[in-house]
Short mmCIF file of C-alpha atoms in Angstrom, two decimals:
data_model
loop_
_atom_site.label_atom_id
_atom_site.label_comp_id
_atom_site.label_asym_id
_atom_site.label_seq_id
_atom_site.Cartn_x
_atom_site.Cartn_y
_atom_site.Cartn_z
CA MET W 7 117.78 96.00 107.15
CA ASN W 8 115.65 97.19 110.06
CA TRP W 9 112.05 96.72 108.94
CA THR W 10 110.60 98.35 112.07
CA LYS W 11 111.72 101.76 110.87
CA LYS W 12 110.77 103.68 107.79
CA ILE W 13 112.61 102.14 104.91
CA HIS W 14 114.08 104.18 102.09
CA LEU W 15 114.79 102.20 98.96
CA LYS W 16 116.67 103.14 95.85
CA ALA W 17 114.55 105.17 93.43
CA LEU W 18 113.33 103.40 90.36
CA THR W 19 115.35 104.51 87.35
CA ILE W 20 113.31 106.36 84.72
CA LEU W 21 113.18 104.22 81.62
CA SER W 22 113.53 105.56 78.11
CA ALA W 23 110.43 106.26 76.06
CA GLY W 24 111.69 104.03 73.27
CA LEU W 25 110.98 100.80 75.15
CA LEU W 26 107.96 98.57 74.71
CA ALA W 27 104.62 100.38 74.97
CA VAL W 28 102.83 97.61 76.81
CA SER W 29 99.42 99.25 76.72
CA SER W 30 99.15 97.58 73.31
CA TRP W 31 101.53 94.67 73.55
CA GLY W 32 100.41 91.79 71.46
CA ALA W 33 103.01 92.37 68.79
CA ALA W 34 106.54 91.53 69.82
CA ALA W 35 108.74 94.20 71.37
CA PRO W 36 111.87 95.32 69.57
CA GLY W 37 114.55 92.70 70.06
CA HIS W 38 112.04 90.05 71.19
CA ALA W 39 110.98 86.96 69.29
CA ALA W 40 107.59 87.26 67.62
CA ALA W 41 104.75 85.24 69.04
CA ALA W 42 104.27 81.81 67.50
CA PRO W 43 100.95 80.51 66.20
CA ALA W 44 98.39 79.18 68.65
CA GLY W 45 98.52 75.55 69.71
CA ALA W 46 102.30 75.28 69.61
CA GLY W 47 102.81 74.09 73.20
CA ASP W 48 105.61 76.43 74.22
CA HIS W 49 104.81 78.72 71.24
CA GLY W 50 108.45 78.54 70.21
CA LEU W 51 109.54 80.73 73.13
CA LEU W 52 112.62 80.46 75.36
CA LYS W 53 114.06 77.48 73.52
CA GLN W 54 117.65 78.10 74.57
CA LEU W 55 116.74 78.82 78.18
CA GLN W 56 114.58 75.70 78.30
CA ALA W 57 117.39 73.56 76.88
CA LYS W 58 119.86 75.00 79.37
CA TYR W 59 117.45 74.43 82.24
CA LEU W 60 116.71 70.85 81.22
CA ALA W 61 120.41 70.09 80.96
CA ALA W 62 121.02 71.33 84.48
CA GLU W 63 117.79 70.45 86.29
CA GLU W 64 116.27 67.59 84.27
CA THR W 65 112.91 69.33 84.73
CA PRO W 66 111.27 71.96 82.52
CA LEU W 67 111.10 75.67 83.13
CA SER W 68 108.22 76.36 85.48
CA PHE W 69 105.91 79.20 86.40
CA ASN W 70 106.16 80.62 89.91
CA ASP W 71 103.44 83.26 89.60
CA LEU W 72 100.95 84.79 87.19
CA ALA W 73 98.96 88.04 87.05
CA PHE W 74 96.09 88.68 84.65
CA LEU W 75 94.35 92.02 84.22
CA SER W 76 91.59 90.63 81.99
CA ALA W 77 90.60 87.41 80.29
CA ASP W 78 92.91 88.34 77.41
CA THR W 79 95.84 90.17 78.96
CA GLY W 80 98.29 88.90 81.52
CA ARG W 81 101.73 87.62 82.43
CA ALA W 82 103.38 84.58 83.94
CA ALA W 83 106.93 84.38 85.25
CA GLY W 84 109.51 82.00 86.62
CA LYS W 85 113.24 81.47 86.83
CA GLY W 86 114.85 83.90 84.42
CA PHE W 87 111.81 84.72 82.30
CA MET W 88 108.44 86.37 81.93
CA ILE W 89 105.97 85.74 79.11
CA GLY W 90 102.64 87.35 78.30
CA THR W 91 99.56 87.29 76.11
CA SER W 92 97.17 89.98 74.97
CA ASP W 93 94.75 87.78 73.04
CA GLY W 94 93.61 85.23 75.59
CA GLY W 95 96.46 82.81 74.98
CA SER W 96 96.15 82.40 71.23
CA HIS W 97 99.62 83.89 71.06
CA PHE W 98 102.32 84.49 73.67
CA GLN W 99 105.42 86.64 73.56
CA LYS W 100 108.61 86.73 75.54
CA ILE W 101 108.55 89.84 77.72
CA TYR W 102 111.75 89.27 79.70
CA GLU W 103 114.70 86.90 79.80
CA GLY W 104 117.61 87.50 82.14
CA GLN W 105 119.00 87.16 85.63
CA TRP W 106 115.84 87.51 87.71
CA ASN W 107 114.17 84.50 89.26
CA PHE W 108 110.66 85.80 89.85
CA ARG W 109 109.07 84.61 93.10
CA GLN W 110 105.96 86.80 93.04
CA ILE W 111 104.68 89.53 90.70
CA SER W 112 102.18 92.37 91.17
CA PHE W 113 100.80 94.36 88.22
CA PRO W 114 98.07 96.89 89.08
CA ASP W 115 97.99 97.97 85.43
CA ASN W 116 99.54 96.97 82.14
CA VAL W 117 102.60 99.17 82.50
CA HIS W 118 103.68 99.30 86.14
CA GLY W 119 104.79 96.17 87.93
CA TRP W 120 106.74 94.97 90.94
CA ALA W 121 108.24 91.65 91.87
CA LEU W 122 110.03 89.79 94.61
CA ALA W 123 112.89 88.17 92.79
CA SER W 124 116.24 86.58 93.49
CA VAL W 125 119.34 86.62 91.36
CA GLN W 126 119.27 83.10 89.95
CA GLU W 127 120.18 80.68 92.78
CA GLN W 128 120.38 83.17 95.65
CA ASN W 129 118.04 82.50 98.57
CA GLY W 130 117.02 86.05 99.44
CA ALA W 131 114.82 88.26 97.29
CA TYR W 132 115.05 91.85 96.08
CA LEU W 133 112.19 94.21 95.40
CA ILE W 134 112.38 95.12 91.71
CA GLY W 135 110.16 97.27 89.53
CA THR W 136 109.24 97.89 85.91
CA SER W 137 107.53 100.79 84.16
CA ASP W 138 107.41 99.22 80.70
CA GLY W 139 105.22 96.21 81.41
CA GLY W 140 108.04 93.89 82.41
CA SER W 141 110.50 94.22 79.54
CA THR W 142 113.14 95.78 81.79
CA TRP W 143 113.50 95.65 85.58
CA LYS W 144 115.42 97.75 88.08
CA ARG W 145 116.25 97.08 91.69
CA ILE W 146 114.23 99.23 94.05
CA SER W 147 115.92 97.78 97.12
CA GLU W 148 119.68 98.06 97.44
CA SER W 149 119.80 94.87 99.48
CA GLN W 150 117.60 91.84 99.89
CA VAL W 151 114.20 92.46 101.49
CA GLY W 152 112.27 90.53 104.11
CA PHE W 153 108.91 90.64 102.38
CA GLU W 154 107.09 87.35 101.86
CA ARG W 155 104.42 88.98 99.71
CA ILE W 156 103.66 92.30 97.98
CA ALA W 157 100.44 93.82 96.63
CA PHE W 158 100.33 97.11 94.71
CA THR W 159 97.05 98.92 94.14
CA ASP W 160 98.29 101.50 91.61
CA SER W 161 101.51 103.00 90.26
CA LYS W 162 102.56 104.39 93.65
CA HIS W 163 100.68 102.69 96.48
CA GLY W 164 101.21 99.20 97.76
CA PHE W 165 101.69 96.86 100.69
CA GLY W 166 104.46 94.53 101.74
CA TYR W 167 103.95 91.67 104.17
CA VAL W 168 105.94 89.39 106.42
CA ARG W 169 104.26 86.86 108.67
CA ALA W 170 103.86 89.22 111.63
CA PHE W 171 103.95 92.71 110.10
CA ALA W 172 102.57 94.86 107.30
CA TYR W 173 104.17 97.82 105.50
CA TYR W 174 102.86 100.56 103.23
CA THR W 175 104.43 102.60 100.43
CA GLU W 176 103.24 105.77 98.71
CA ASP W 177 106.17 106.20 96.34
CA GLY W 178 106.30 103.00 94.34
CA GLY W 179 108.30 101.05 96.88
CA ARG W 180 111.22 103.39 97.49
CA SER W 181 110.21 103.91 101.13
CA TRP W 182 107.97 101.98 103.48
CA SER W 183 106.17 102.69 106.75
CA GLN W 184 105.24 99.92 109.15
CA ILE W 185 101.54 99.51 109.95
CA LYS W 186 100.85 98.54 113.53
CA THR W 187 99.50 95.00 113.80
CA PRO W 188 98.35 93.10 116.92
CA ALA W 189 100.77 91.03 118.95
CA ASN W 190 101.16 87.48 117.66
CA THR W 191 99.94 88.37 114.17
CA ARG W 192 100.57 85.50 111.76
CA GLY W 193 99.07 86.88 108.57
CA ALA W 194 97.76 90.33 107.58
CA GLU W 195 95.89 91.87 104.66
CA PHE W 196 95.02 95.51 103.93
CA THR W 197 92.54 96.72 101.32
CA SER W 198 93.50 100.35 101.93
CA ARG W 199 95.83 102.23 104.27
CA ASN W 200 93.11 102.37 106.94
CA ASN W 201 91.25 99.10 106.44
CA GLY W 202 92.88 95.82 107.25
CA TRP W 203 92.71 92.38 108.79
CA ALA W 204 95.05 90.23 110.85
CA VAL W 205 95.14 86.57 111.84
CA VAL W 206 96.35 86.39 115.45
CA VAL W 207 97.38 83.23 117.30
CA ALA W 208 96.42 82.74 120.94
CA PRO W 209 98.68 79.87 122.08
CA GLY W 210 96.67 76.93 123.39
CA GLU W 211 93.39 78.64 122.52
CA GLY W 212 93.22 79.16 118.78
CA TYR W 213 92.95 81.79 116.11
CA ARG W 214 91.57 85.33 116.32
CA VAL W 215 90.71 87.32 113.21
CA MET W 216 91.02 91.03 113.96
CA LYS W 217 89.87 94.09 112.00
CA THR W 218 91.07 97.69 111.87
CA THR W 219 89.44 100.70 110.21
CA ASP W 220 91.91 103.32 111.44
CA GLY W 221 95.19 102.13 109.97
CA GLY W 222 96.14 99.83 112.83
CA SER W 223 95.67 102.27 115.69
CA THR W 224 92.94 100.03 117.11
CA TRP W 225 91.90 96.46 116.35
CA LYS W 226 88.59 94.74 117.06
CA LEU W 227 87.81 91.04 117.27
CA ALA W 228 85.86 89.74 114.25
CA LEU W 229 86.16 85.95 114.58
CA LYS W 230 87.32 83.29 117.04
CA SER W 231 88.32 79.80 115.93
CA PRO W 232 89.46 77.36 118.64
CA PHE W 233 92.51 75.24 117.89
CA ALA W 234 95.16 73.65 120.06
CA TYR W 235 98.18 74.47 117.92
CA PRO W 236 97.58 77.65 115.87
CA GLU W 237 100.44 78.58 113.57
CA TYR W 238 99.46 80.92 110.74
CA GLY W 239 96.69 81.97 108.39
CA GLN W 240 95.78 84.34 105.60
CA VAL W 241 92.95 86.80 105.09
CA TYR W 242 91.62 87.74 101.66
CA ALA W 243 89.33 90.77 101.42
CA LYS W 244 87.63 92.84 98.75
CA GLY W 245 84.62 95.08 99.26
CA ASP W 246 82.22 93.33 101.61
CA GLN W 247 83.82 89.92 101.07
CA VAL W 248 86.29 88.55 103.65
CA TYR W 249 87.81 85.07 103.82
CA ALA W 250 89.99 83.69 106.61
CA LEU W 251 92.11 80.69 105.67
CA LEU W 252 93.36 79.10 108.90
CA TYR W 253 95.94 76.33 108.77
CA GLY W 254 96.08 73.18 110.85
CA GLY W 255 98.92 70.70 110.66
CA SER W 256 100.68 69.10 107.69
CA GLY W 257 102.09 65.64 107.13
CA MET W 258 102.23 62.87 104.53
CA SER W 259 101.62 65.47 101.78
CA GLN W 260 98.37 66.42 103.50
CA THR W 261 97.27 69.71 105.06
CA SER W 262 94.38 70.38 107.41
CA TYR W 263 92.67 73.77 107.27
CA SER W 264 89.46 75.71 107.70
CA LEU W 265 88.07 78.41 105.45
CA TYR W 266 85.67 80.99 106.90
CA ALA W 267 83.68 83.42 104.74
CA SER W 268 81.89 86.68 105.39
CA GLY W 269 79.80 88.71 102.97
CA ASN W 270 79.31 91.68 105.31
CA GLN W 271 82.85 92.79 106.23
CA GLY W 272 83.19 90.35 109.11
CA LYS W 273 79.92 90.94 110.93
CA SER W 274 78.95 87.29 110.48
CA TRP W 275 80.82 84.23 109.24
CA THR W 276 80.20 80.86 107.61
CA ARG W 277 82.59 77.97 108.17
CA VAL W 278 82.84 76.92 104.55
CA ILE W 279 85.52 74.20 104.57
CA ALA W 280 86.81 72.15 107.51
CA GLN W 281 89.31 69.70 106.07
CA GLU W 282 90.91 67.31 108.52
CA THR W 283 93.49 64.80 107.30
CA ALA W 284 95.32 61.78 108.65
CA GLY W 285 98.64 63.49 108.14
CA GLY W 286 97.62 66.97 109.29
CA GLY W 287 95.16 66.22 112.04
CA PRO W 288 91.99 68.19 112.85
CA ALA W 289 90.88 71.37 111.14
CA PRO W 290 90.85 74.61 113.17
CA GLY W 291 87.50 75.67 114.58
CA SER W 292 84.37 73.92 115.76
CA GLY W 293 80.81 73.47 114.63
CA SER W 294 79.43 72.48 111.29
CA ALA W 295 80.98 73.35 107.94
CA LEU W 296 79.52 73.37 104.46
CA LEU W 297 82.14 70.90 103.24
CA LYS W 298 84.65 68.54 104.82
CA LYS W 299 87.05 68.72 101.90
CA GLY W 300 88.51 71.55 99.86
CA PRO W 301 89.32 71.63 96.13
CA ALA W 302 91.22 68.51 95.01
CA SER W 303 90.97 67.31 98.65
CA GLY W 304 94.46 68.72 99.00
CA ARG W 305 96.48 71.65 100.22
CA PRO W 306 95.02 75.13 99.85
CA GLY W 307 96.65 77.46 97.37
CA ASN W 308 95.94 81.15 96.83
CA MET W 309 92.52 82.80 96.68
CA GLN W 310 91.10 85.29 94.21
CA LEU W 311 88.08 87.50 94.93
CA SER W 312 85.97 88.88 92.10
CA GLY W 313 83.09 91.35 92.12
CA SER W 314 80.83 91.62 95.14
CA SER W 315 80.23 87.95 95.89
CA THR W 316 82.47 85.58 93.90
CA ALA W 317 85.66 83.98 95.22
CA PHE W 318 87.96 81.15 94.14
CA LEU W 319 90.38 78.97 96.11
CA ALA W 320 93.09 76.89 94.45
CA GLY W 321 93.74 73.43 95.81
CA TYR W 322 96.27 70.75 94.93
CA SER W 323 97.07 67.22 95.98
CA PRO W 324 100.61 66.07 95.17
CA ALA W 325 99.79 62.51 96.25
CA GLY W 326 96.58 62.46 94.24
CA GLU W 327 98.24 64.28 91.32
CA GLN W 328 95.29 66.65 91.00
CA VAL W 329 94.66 70.39 91.05
CA ALA W 330 91.32 72.21 91.10
CA VAL W 331 89.51 75.32 92.27
CA GLY W 332 86.66 75.76 94.70
CA ARG W 333 84.16 78.54 94.13
CA THR W 334 81.40 80.55 95.73
CA VAL W 335 79.13 82.99 93.91
CA ASN W 336 77.29 84.24 97.00
CA ALA W 337 80.09 85.20 99.41
CA GLY W 338 80.42 81.78 101.00
CA LYS W 339 76.80 80.91 101.64
CA GLN W 340 77.30 78.02 99.21
CA TRP W 341 80.52 76.44 97.96
CA SER W 342 81.40 74.09 95.11
CA ASN W 343 84.62 72.19 94.56
CA LEU W 344 84.99 72.05 90.79
CA PRO W 345 86.38 69.19 88.66
CA ALA W 346 90.10 68.52 89.00
CA ILE W 347 92.78 68.24 86.32
CA ALA W 348 96.19 66.57 86.47
CA GLY W 349 98.94 68.37 88.35
CA TYR W 350 100.97 68.62 91.54
CA GLU W 351 100.68 72.32 92.37
CA ALA W 352 98.59 75.28 91.21
CA ARG W 353 98.30 79.04 91.44
CA ILE W 354 95.35 81.03 90.11
CA SER W 355 94.54 84.49 88.74
CA PHE W 356 90.89 85.43 88.14
CA PRO W 357 90.31 88.91 86.67
CA ASP W 358 86.53 88.41 86.80
CA SER W 359 83.90 85.92 87.95
CA LYS W 360 84.13 83.74 84.83
CA ALA W 361 87.51 84.23 83.19
CA GLY W 362 90.53 82.85 84.96
CA TRP W 363 94.01 81.44 84.54
CA MET W 364 95.90 78.74 86.41
CA ALA W 365 99.60 77.90 86.45
CA VAL W 366 99.98 74.16 87.01
CA LYS W 367 103.13 72.21 87.82
CA GLY W 368 103.14 68.55 86.87
CA ALA W 369 105.68 65.75 87.09
CA ASP W 370 107.51 66.92 83.97
CA THR W 371 105.44 69.88 82.78
CA SER W 372 104.59 73.44 83.74
CA SER W 373 101.49 74.77 82.01
CA LEU W 374 99.13 77.70 81.79
CA TYR W 375 95.43 76.92 81.60
CA SER W 376 92.51 79.25 81.02
CA THR W 377 88.84 78.97 81.88
CA LYS W 378 85.83 80.89 80.62
CA ASP W 379 83.26 79.26 82.89
CA GLY W 380 84.62 80.03 86.34
CA GLY W 381 86.83 76.97 86.68
CA MET W 382 84.41 74.24 85.57
CA THR W 383 86.58 73.44 82.54
CA TRP W 384 90.18 74.31 81.69
CA THR W 385 92.07 74.60 78.38
CA GLU W 386 95.83 74.36 78.21
CA LYS W 387 97.26 77.44 76.47
CA PHE W 388 101.00 77.13 77.05
CA ALA W 389 103.29 74.35 78.25
CA PHE W 390 106.92 73.73 79.08
CA ARG W 391 107.61 70.01 78.90
CA GLY W 392 110.45 67.92 80.24
CA LYS W 393 112.61 65.40 78.47
#
């Protein structure tokens, strides 16, 4: 598929009105197992799929992504399944079980959702969509898509990203228009069709963080970060908050990186984290940083921005067998790496500045944890366990 042209994708099939009304899902959908009592580990869900998976893989089912709309309501998905809760994890229900291996999910509301998903063991991913909260899914793309990441803002509008390019849809993903990004872009993020950011590599010189306010027609320099071997980065933005996560090298299960923060849409920046490692080498950038280590002193995971000044960064250390979050409550002027818990990998979803969820992969477990105090303490709410 030629992603440099406007892309027309198969229209999403209109689903029947008799399916699950997810605006109130907490009770089980027709044909789905009822939620088990709280504190049941896996809550009695997906027993057959778990047994089949353990027989073949010798590891438990695991969560690839999660998306929470509030402290109480959200979803988590993996290979062949999606589960959800509407009461803060006291009970869970099976939302979907079938062929789709969910790589990433995006739910702007409790009804409409999109995902990048493969068919079981296939390498490539399709863009699929749901209009009943995830109970049923339809292919939007006829063939596999090149997107690495998607982000939908409402039932029609969204963005799709590959390392060098960004795309925009106004019809729920059926067609896409490419947004012009600077040469050598290695990570982009748009908060609206006109407002966006791009991490650009200047070989032998370092990283450039660029900003557009006219939909990519023009780009202006917002930040320079010197580095000998720039490869890629990611920008996270919401309101006045902007964070640039710039990667160094990786080796021996270690990753070097720098995190820059701005609370005024890129007018000024603070170098928050500059983590250099023996395996990954120096961190990008120069000058002082607030901290020399990130959360769990490990690899950076995804970020979540909340409100006007709060942001969270997941971190995980496979060698140290720890996961944690780092947090700012004043747009990066101060930063705290919060206490770690056991795990090898983590992904976070924070619907507000206090309530959050984290999917954690361990040696023989995959669990969902919740926090009510902004990541200081975590409570396990759901767990798949190995043999």
